[in-house]
PDB file of N, CA and C in Angstrom:
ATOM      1  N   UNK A   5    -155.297  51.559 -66.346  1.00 72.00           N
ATOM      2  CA  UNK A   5    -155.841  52.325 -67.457  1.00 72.00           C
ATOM      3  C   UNK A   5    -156.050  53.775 -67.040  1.00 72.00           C
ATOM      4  N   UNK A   6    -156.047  55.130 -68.002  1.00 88.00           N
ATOM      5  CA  UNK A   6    -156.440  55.915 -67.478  1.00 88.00           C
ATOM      6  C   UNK A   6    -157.833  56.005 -67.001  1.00 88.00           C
ATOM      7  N   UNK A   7    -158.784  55.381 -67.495  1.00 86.00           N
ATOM      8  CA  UNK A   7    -159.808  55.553 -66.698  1.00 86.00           C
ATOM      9  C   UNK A   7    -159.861  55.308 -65.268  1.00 86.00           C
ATOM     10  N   UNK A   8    -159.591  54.640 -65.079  1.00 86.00           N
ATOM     11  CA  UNK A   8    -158.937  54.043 -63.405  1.00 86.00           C
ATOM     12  C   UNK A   8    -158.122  55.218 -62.382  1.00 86.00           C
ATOM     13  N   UNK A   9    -156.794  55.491 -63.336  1.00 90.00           N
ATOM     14  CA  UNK A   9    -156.543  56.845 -62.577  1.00 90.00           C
ATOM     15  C   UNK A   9    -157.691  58.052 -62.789  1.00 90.00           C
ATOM     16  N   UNK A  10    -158.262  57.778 -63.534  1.00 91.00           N
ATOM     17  CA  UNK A  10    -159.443  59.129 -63.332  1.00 91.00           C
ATOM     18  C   UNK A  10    -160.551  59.371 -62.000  1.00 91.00           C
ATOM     19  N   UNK A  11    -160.707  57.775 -61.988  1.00 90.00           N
ATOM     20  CA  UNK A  11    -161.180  57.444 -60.639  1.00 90.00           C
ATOM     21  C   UNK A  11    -160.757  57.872 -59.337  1.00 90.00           C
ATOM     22  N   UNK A  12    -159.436  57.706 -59.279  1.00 88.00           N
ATOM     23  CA  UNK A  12    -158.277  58.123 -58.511  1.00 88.00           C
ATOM     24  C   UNK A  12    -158.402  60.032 -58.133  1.00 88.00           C
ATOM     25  N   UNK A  13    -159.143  60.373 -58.973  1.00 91.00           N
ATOM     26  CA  UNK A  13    -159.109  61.959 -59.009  1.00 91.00           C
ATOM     27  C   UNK A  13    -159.584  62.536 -57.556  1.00 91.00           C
ATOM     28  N   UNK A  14    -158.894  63.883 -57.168  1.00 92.00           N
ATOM     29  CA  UNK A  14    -159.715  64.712 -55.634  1.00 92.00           C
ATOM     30  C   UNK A  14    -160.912  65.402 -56.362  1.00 92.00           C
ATOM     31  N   UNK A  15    -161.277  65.412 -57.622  1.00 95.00           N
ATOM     32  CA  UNK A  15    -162.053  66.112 -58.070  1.00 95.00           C
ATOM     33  C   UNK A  15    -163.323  65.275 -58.608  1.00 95.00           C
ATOM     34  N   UNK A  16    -164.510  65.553 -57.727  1.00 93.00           N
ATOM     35  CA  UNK A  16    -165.477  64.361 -57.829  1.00 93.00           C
ATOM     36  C   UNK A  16    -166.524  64.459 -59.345  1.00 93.00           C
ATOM     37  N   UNK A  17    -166.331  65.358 -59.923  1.00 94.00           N
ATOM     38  CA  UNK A  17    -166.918  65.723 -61.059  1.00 94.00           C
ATOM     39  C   UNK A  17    -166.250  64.940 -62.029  1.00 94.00           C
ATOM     40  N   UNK A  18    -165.013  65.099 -61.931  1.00 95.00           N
ATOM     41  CA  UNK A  18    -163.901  64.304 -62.823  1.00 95.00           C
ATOM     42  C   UNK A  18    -164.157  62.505 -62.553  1.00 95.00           C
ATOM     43  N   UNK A  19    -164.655  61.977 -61.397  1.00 95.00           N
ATOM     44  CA  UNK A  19    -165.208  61.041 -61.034  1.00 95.00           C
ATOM     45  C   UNK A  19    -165.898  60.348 -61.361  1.00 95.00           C
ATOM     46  N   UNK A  20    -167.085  61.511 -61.407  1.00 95.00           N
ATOM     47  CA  UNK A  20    -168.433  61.202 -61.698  1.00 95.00           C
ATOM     48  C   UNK A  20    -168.247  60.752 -63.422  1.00 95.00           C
ATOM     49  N   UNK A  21    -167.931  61.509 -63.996  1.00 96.00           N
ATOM     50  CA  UNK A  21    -167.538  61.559 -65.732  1.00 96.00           C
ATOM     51  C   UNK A  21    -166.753  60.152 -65.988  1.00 96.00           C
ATOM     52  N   UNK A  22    -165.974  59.676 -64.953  1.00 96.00           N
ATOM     53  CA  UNK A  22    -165.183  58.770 -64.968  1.00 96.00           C
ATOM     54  C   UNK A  22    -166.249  57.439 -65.024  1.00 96.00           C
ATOM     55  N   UNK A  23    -166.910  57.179 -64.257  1.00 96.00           N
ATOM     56  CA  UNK A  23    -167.934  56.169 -63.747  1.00 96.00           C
ATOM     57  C   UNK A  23    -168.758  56.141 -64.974  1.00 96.00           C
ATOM     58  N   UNK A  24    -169.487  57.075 -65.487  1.00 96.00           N
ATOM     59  CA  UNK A  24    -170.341  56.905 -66.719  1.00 96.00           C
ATOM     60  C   UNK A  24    -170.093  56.535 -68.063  1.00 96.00           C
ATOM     61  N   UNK A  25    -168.110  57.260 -68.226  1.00 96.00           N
ATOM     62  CA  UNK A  25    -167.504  56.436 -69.346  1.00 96.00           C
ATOM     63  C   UNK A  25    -167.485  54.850 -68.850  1.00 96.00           C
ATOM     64  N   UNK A  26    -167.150  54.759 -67.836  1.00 96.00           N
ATOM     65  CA  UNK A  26    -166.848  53.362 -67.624  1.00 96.00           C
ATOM     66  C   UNK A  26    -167.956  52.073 -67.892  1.00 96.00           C
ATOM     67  N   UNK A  27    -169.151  52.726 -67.347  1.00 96.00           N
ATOM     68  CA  UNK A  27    -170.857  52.126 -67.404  1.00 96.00           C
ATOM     69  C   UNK A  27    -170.881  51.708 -68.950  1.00 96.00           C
ATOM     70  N   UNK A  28    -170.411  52.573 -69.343  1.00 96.00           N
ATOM     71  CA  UNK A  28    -170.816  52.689 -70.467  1.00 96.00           C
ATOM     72  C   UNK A  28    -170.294  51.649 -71.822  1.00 96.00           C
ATOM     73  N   UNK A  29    -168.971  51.996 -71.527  1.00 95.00           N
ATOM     74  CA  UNK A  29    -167.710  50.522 -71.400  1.00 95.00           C
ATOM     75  C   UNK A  29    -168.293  49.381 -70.912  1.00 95.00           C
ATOM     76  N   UNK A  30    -168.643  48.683 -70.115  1.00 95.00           N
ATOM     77  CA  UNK A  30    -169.083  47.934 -70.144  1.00 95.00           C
ATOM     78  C   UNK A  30    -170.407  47.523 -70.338  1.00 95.00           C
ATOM     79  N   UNK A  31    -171.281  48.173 -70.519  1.00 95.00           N
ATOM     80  CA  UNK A  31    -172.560  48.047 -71.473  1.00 95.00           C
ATOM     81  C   UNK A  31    -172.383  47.328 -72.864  1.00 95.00           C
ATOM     82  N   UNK A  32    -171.565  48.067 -73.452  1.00 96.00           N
ATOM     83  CA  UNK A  32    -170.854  47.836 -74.783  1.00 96.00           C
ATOM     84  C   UNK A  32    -169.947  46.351 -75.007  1.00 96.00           C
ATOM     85  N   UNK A  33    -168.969  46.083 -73.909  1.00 95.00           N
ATOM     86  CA  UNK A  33    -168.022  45.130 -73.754  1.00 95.00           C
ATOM     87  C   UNK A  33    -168.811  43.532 -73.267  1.00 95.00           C
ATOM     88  N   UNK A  34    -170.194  44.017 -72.733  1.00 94.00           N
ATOM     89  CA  UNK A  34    -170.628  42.680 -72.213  1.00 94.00           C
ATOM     90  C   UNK A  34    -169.460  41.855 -71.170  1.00 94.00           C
ATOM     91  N   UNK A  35    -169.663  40.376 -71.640  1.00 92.00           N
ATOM     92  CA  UNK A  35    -168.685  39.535 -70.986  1.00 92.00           C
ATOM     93  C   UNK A  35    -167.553  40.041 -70.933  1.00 92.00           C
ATOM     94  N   UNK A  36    -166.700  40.816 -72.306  1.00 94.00           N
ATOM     95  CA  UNK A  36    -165.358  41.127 -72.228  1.00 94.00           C
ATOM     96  C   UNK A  36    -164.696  41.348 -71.028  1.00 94.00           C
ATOM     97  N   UNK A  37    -165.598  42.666 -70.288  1.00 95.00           N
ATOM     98  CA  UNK A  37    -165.251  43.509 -69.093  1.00 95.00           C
ATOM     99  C   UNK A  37    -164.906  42.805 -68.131  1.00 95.00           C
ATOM    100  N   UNK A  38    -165.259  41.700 -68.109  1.00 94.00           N
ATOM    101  CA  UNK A  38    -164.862  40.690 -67.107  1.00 94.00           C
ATOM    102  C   UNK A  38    -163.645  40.885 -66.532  1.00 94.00           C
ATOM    103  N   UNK A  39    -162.402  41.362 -67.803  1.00 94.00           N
ATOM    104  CA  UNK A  39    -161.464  41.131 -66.582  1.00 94.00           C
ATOM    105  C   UNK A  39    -160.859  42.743 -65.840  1.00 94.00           C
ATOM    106  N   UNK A  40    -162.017  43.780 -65.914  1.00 94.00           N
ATOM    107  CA  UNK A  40    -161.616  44.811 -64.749  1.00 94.00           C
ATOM    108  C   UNK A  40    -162.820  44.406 -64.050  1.00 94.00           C
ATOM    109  N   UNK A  41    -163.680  43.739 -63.605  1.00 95.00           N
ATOM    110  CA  UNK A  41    -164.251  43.499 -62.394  1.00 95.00           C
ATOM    111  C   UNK A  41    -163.770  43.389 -61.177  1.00 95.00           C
ATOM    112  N   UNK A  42    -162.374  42.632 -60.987  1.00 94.00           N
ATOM    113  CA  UNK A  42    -161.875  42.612 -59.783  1.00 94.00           C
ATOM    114  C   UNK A  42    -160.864  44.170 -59.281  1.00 94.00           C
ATOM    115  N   UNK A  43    -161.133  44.925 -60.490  1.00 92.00           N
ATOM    116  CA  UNK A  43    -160.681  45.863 -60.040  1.00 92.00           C
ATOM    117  C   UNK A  43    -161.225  47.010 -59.406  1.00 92.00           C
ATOM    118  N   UNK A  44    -162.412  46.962 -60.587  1.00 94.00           N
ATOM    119  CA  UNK A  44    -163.746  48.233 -60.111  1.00 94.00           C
ATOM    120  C   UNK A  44    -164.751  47.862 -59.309  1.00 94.00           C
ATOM    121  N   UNK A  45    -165.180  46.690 -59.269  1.00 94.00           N
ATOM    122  CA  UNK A  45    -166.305  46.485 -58.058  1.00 94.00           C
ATOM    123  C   UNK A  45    -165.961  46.860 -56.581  1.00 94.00           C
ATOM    124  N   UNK A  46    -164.912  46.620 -56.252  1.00 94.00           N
ATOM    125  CA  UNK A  46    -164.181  46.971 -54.817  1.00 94.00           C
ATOM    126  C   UNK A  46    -164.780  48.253 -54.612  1.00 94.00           C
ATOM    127  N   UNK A  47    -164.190  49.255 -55.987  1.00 92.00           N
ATOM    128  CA  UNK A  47    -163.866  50.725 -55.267  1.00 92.00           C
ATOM    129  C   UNK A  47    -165.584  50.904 -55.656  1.00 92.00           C
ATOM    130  N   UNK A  48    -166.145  50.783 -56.408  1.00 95.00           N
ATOM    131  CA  UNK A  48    -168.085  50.654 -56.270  1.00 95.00           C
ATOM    132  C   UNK A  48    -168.663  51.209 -55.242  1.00 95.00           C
ATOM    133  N   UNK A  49    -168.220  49.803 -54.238  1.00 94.00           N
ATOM    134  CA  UNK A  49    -168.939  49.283 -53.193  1.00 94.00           C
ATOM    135  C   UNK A  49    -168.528  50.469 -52.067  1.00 94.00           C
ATOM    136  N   UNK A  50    -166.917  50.641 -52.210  1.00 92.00           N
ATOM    137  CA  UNK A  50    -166.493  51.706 -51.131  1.00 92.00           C
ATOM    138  C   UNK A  50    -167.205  52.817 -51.272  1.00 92.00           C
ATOM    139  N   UNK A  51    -167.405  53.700 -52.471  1.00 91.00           N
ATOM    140  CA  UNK A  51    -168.343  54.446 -52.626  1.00 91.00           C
ATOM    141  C   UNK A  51    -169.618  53.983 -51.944  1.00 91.00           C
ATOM    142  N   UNK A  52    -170.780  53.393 -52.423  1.00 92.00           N
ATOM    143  CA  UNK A  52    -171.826  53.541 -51.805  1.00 92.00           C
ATOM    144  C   UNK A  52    -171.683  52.963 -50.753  1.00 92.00           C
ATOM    145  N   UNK A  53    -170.591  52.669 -50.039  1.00 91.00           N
ATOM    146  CA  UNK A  53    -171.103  52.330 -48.347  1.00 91.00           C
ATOM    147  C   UNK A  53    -170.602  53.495 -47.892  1.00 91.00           C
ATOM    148  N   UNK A  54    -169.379  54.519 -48.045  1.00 87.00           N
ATOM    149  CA  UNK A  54    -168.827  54.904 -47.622  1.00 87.00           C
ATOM    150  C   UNK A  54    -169.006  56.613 -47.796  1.00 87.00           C
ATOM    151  N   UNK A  55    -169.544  57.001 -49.134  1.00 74.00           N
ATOM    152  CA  UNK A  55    -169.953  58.533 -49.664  1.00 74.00           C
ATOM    153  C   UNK A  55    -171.171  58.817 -49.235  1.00 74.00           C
ATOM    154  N   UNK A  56    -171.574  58.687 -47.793  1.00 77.00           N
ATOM    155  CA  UNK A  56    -173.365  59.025 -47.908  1.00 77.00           C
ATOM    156  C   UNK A  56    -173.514  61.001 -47.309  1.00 77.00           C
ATOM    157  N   UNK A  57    -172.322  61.730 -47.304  1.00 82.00           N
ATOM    158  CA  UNK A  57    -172.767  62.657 -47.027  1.00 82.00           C
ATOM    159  C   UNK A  57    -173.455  63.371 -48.500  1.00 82.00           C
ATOM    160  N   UNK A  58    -173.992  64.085 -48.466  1.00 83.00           N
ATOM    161  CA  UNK A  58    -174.761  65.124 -49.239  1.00 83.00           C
ATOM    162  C   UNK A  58    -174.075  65.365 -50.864  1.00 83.00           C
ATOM    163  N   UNK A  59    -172.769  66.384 -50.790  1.00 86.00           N
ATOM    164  CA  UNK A  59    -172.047  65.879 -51.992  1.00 86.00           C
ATOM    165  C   UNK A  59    -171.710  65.186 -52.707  1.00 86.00           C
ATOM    166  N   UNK A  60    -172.250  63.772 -52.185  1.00 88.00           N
ATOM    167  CA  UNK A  60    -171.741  62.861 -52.857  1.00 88.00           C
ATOM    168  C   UNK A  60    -172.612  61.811 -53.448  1.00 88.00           C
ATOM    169  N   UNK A  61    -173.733  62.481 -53.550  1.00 88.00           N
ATOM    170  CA  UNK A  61    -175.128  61.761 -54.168  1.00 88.00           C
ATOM    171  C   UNK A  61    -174.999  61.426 -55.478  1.00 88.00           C
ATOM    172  N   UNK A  62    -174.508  62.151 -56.205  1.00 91.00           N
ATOM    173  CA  UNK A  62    -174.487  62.454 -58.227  1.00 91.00           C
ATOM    174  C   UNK A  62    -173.423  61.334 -57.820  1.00 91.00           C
ATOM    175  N   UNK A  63    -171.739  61.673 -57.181  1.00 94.00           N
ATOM    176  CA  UNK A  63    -171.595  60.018 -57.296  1.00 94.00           C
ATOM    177  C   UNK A  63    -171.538  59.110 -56.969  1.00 94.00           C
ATOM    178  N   UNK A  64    -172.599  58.879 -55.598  1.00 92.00           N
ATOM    179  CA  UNK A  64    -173.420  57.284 -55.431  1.00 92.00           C
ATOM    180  C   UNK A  64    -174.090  56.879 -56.547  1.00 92.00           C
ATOM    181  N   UNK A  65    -174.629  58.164 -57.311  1.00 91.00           N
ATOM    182  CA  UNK A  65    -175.816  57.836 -58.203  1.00 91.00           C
ATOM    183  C   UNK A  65    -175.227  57.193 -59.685  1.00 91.00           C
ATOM    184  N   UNK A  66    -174.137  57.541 -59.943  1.00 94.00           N
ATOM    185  CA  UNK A  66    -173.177  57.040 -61.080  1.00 94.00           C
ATOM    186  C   UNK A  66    -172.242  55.920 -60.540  1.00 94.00           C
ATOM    187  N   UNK A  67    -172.363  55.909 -59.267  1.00 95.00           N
ATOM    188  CA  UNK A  67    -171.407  54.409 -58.764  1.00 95.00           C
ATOM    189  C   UNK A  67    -172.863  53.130 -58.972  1.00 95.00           C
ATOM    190  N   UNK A  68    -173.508  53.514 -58.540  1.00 92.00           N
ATOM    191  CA  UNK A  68    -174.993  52.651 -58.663  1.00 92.00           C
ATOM    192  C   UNK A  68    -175.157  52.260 -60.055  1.00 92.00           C
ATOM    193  N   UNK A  69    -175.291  53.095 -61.404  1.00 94.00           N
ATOM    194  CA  UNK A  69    -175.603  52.988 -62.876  1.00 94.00           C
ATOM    195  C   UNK A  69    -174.343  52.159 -63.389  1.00 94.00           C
ATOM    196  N   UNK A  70    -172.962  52.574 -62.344  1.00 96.00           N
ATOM    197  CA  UNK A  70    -171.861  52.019 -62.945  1.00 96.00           C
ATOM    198  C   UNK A  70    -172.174  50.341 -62.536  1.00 96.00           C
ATOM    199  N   UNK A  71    -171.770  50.068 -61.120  1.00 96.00           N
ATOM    200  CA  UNK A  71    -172.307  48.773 -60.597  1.00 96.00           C
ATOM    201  C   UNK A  71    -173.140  47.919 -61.303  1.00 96.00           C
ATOM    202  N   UNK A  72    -174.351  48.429 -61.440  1.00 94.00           N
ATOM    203  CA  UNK A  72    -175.660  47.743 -62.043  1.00 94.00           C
ATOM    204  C   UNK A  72    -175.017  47.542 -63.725  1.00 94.00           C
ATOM    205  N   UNK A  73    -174.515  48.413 -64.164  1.00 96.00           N
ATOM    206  CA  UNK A  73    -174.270  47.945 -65.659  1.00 96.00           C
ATOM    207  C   UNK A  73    -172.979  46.835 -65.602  1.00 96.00           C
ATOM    208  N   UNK A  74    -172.104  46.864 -64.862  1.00 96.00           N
ATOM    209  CA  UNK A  74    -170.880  46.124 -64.594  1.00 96.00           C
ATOM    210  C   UNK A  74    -171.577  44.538 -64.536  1.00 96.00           C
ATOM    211  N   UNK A  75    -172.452  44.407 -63.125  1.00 95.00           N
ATOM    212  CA  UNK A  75    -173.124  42.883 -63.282  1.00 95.00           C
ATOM    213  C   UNK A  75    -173.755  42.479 -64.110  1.00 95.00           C
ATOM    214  N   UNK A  76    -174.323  43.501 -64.637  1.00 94.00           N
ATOM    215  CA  UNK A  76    -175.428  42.627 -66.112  1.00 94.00           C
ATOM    216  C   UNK A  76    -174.400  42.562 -67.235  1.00 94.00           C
ATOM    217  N   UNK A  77    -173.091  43.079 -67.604  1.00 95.00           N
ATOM    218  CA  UNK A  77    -172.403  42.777 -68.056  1.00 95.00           C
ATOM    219  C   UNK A  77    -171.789  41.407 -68.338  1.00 95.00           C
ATOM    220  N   UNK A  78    -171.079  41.185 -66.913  1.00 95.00           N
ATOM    221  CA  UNK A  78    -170.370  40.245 -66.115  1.00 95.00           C
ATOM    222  C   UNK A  78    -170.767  38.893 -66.116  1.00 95.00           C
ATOM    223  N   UNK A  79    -172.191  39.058 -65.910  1.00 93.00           N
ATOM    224  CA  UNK A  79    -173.517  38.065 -65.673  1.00 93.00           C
ATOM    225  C   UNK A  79    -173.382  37.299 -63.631  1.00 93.00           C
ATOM    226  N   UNK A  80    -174.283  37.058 -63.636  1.00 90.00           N
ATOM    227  CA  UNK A  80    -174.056  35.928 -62.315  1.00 90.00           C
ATOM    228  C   UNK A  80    -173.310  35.416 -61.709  1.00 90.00           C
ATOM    229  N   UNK A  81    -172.480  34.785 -62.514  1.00 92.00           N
ATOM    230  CA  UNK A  81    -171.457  33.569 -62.192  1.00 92.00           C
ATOM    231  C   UNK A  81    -170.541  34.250 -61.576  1.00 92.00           C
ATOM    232  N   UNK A  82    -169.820  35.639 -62.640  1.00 92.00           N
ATOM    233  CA  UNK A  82    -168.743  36.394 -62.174  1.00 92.00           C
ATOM    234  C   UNK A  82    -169.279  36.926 -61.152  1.00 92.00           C
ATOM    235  N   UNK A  83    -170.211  37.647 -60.920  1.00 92.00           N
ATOM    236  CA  UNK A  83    -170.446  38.440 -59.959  1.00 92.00           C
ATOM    237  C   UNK A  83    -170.957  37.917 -58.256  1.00 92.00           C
ATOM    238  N   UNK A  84    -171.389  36.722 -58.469  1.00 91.00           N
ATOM    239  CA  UNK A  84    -171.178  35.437 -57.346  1.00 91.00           C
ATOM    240  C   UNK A  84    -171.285  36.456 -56.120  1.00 91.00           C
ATOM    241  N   UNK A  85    -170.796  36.355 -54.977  1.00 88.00           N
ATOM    242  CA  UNK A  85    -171.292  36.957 -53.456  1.00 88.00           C
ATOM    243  C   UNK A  85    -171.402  38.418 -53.537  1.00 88.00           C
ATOM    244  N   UNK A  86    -170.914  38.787 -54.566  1.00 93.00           N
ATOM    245  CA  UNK A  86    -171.116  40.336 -55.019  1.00 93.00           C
ATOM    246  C   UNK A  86    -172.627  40.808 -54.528  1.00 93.00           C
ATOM    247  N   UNK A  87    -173.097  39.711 -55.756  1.00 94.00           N
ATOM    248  CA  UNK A  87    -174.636  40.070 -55.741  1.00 94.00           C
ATOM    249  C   UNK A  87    -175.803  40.511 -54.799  1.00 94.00           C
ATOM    250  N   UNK A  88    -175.372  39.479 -53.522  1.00 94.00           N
ATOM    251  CA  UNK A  88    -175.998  40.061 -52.360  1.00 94.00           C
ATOM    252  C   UNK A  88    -175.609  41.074 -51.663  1.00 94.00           C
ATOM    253  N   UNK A  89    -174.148  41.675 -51.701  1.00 94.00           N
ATOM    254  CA  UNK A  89    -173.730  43.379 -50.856  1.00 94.00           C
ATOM    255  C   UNK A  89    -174.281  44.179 -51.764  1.00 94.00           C
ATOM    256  N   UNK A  90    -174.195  43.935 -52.797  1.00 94.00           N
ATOM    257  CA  UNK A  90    -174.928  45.293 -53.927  1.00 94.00           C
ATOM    258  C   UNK A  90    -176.527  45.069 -53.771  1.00 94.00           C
ATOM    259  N   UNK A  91    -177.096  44.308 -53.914  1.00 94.00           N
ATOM    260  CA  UNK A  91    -178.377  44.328 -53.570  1.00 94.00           C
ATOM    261  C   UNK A  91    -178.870  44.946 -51.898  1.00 94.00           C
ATOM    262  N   UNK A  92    -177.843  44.650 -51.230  1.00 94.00           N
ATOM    263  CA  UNK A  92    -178.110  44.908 -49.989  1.00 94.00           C
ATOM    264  C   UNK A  92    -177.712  46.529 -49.615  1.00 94.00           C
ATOM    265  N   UNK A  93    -176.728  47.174 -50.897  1.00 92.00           N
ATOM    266  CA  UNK A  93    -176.401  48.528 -50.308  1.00 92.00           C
ATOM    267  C   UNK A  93    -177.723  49.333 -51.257  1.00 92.00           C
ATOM    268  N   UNK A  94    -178.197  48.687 -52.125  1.00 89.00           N
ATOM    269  CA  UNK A  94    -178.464  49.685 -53.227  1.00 89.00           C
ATOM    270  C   UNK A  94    -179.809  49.873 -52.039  1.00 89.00           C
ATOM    271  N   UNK A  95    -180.302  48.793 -51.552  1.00 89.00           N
ATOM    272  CA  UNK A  95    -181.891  48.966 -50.561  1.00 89.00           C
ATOM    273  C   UNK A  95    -181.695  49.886 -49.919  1.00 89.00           C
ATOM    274  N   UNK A  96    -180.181  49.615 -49.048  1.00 87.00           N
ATOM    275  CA  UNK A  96    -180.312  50.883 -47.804  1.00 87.00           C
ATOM    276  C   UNK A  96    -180.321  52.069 -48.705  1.00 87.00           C
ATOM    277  N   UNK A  97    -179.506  52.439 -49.137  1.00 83.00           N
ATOM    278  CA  UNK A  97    -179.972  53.827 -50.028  1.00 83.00           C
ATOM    279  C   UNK A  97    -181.552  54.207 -50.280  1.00 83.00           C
ATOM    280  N   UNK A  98    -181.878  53.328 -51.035  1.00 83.00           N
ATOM    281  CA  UNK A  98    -183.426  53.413 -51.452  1.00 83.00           C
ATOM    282  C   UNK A  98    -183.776  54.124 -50.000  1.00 83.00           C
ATOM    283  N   UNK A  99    -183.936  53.592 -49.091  1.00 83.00           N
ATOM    284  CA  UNK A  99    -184.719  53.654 -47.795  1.00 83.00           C
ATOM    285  C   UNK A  99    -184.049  54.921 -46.977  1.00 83.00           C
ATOM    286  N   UNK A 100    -183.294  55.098 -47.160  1.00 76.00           N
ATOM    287  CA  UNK A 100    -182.571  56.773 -46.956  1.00 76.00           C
ATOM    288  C   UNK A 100    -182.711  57.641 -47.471  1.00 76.00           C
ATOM    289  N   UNK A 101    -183.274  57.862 -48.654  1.00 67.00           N
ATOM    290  CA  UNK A 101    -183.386  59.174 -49.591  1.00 67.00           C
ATOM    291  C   UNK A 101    -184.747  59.556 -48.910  1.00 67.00           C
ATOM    292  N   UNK A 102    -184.426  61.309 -48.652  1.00 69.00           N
ATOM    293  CA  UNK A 102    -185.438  62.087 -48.356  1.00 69.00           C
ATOM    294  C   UNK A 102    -185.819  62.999 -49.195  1.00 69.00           C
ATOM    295  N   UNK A 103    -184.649  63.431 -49.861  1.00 72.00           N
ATOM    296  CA  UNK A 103    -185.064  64.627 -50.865  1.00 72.00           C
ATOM    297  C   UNK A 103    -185.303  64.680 -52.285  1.00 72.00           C
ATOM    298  N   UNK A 104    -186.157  65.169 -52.913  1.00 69.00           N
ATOM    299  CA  UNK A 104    -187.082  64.244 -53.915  1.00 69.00           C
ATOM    300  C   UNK A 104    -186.150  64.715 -55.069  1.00 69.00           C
ATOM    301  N   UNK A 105    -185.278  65.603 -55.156  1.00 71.00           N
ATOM    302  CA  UNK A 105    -184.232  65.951 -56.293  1.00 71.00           C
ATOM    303  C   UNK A 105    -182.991  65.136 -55.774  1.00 71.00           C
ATOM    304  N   UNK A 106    -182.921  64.049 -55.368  1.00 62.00           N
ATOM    305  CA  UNK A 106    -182.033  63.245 -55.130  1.00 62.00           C
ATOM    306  C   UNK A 106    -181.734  62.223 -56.313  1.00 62.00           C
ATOM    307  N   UNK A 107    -180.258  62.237 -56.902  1.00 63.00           N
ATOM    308  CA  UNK A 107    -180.124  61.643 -58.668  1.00 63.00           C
ATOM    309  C   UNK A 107    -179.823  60.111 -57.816  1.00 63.00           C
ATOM    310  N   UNK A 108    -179.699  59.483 -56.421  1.00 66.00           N
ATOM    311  CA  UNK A 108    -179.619  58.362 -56.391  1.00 66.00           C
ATOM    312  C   UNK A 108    -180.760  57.407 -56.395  1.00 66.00           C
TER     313      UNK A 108
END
C-alpha cells in the first residue's frame, strides 16, 4: 500500500505522518486490520528498539500510539507473543526518558 511505502521514506516527518494515518486506520478498521499486522508490527518494534537516539523521539512516540492502537484493534489472540516485547519495550522507554518535553 502506499502507506507502507511512506513508511519506507529517508524523511522521518513523512514517517511520522505515515504512522498516525495508519493508527488511525486501524482505530477505525478494528478487527479488519488484522490482515496488515504481520506486516506493520515487525517494522513497530524495529523502531522502538532500534530509534533511541534524540531525533527520533516524535517517531518512537507515533510508533508507540501506532502499536498500542494496532493491538487493541487486533485484540489478544492476534497479537499473542507480541504482547509481551511491546509491553516490555514500551517500560524500557518509560524508564529512560529524562527530558520532560519528551512526546514519548
Amino acid at each position: 500500500s502506499h502507506l507502507f511505502q511512506l513508511l519506507q521514506s529517508d524523511k522521518r516527518y513523512v514517517q511520522e505522518q505515515a504512522l498516525s494515518t495508519i493508527a488511525t486506520i486501524a482505530d477505525a478498521a478494528q478487527a479488519a486490520f488484522s490482515k496488515y499486522y504481520d506486516t506493520l508490527m515487525p517494522l513497530l518494534v524495529n523502531v522502538l528498539q532500534n530509534q533511541s537516539e534524540k531525533e527520533y523521539r516524535l517517531l518512537r512516540g507515533k510508533a508507540m500510539e501506532c502499536a498500542t492502537l494496532i493491538a487493541l484493534a487486533v485484540g489478544r489472540e492476534r497479537l499473542g507473543q507480541d504482547a509481551m516485547t511491546l509491553v516490555n519495550l514500551l517500560a524500557n522507554i518509560q524508564t529512560s526518558i529524562t527530558d520532560a518535553d519528551d512526546p514519548q
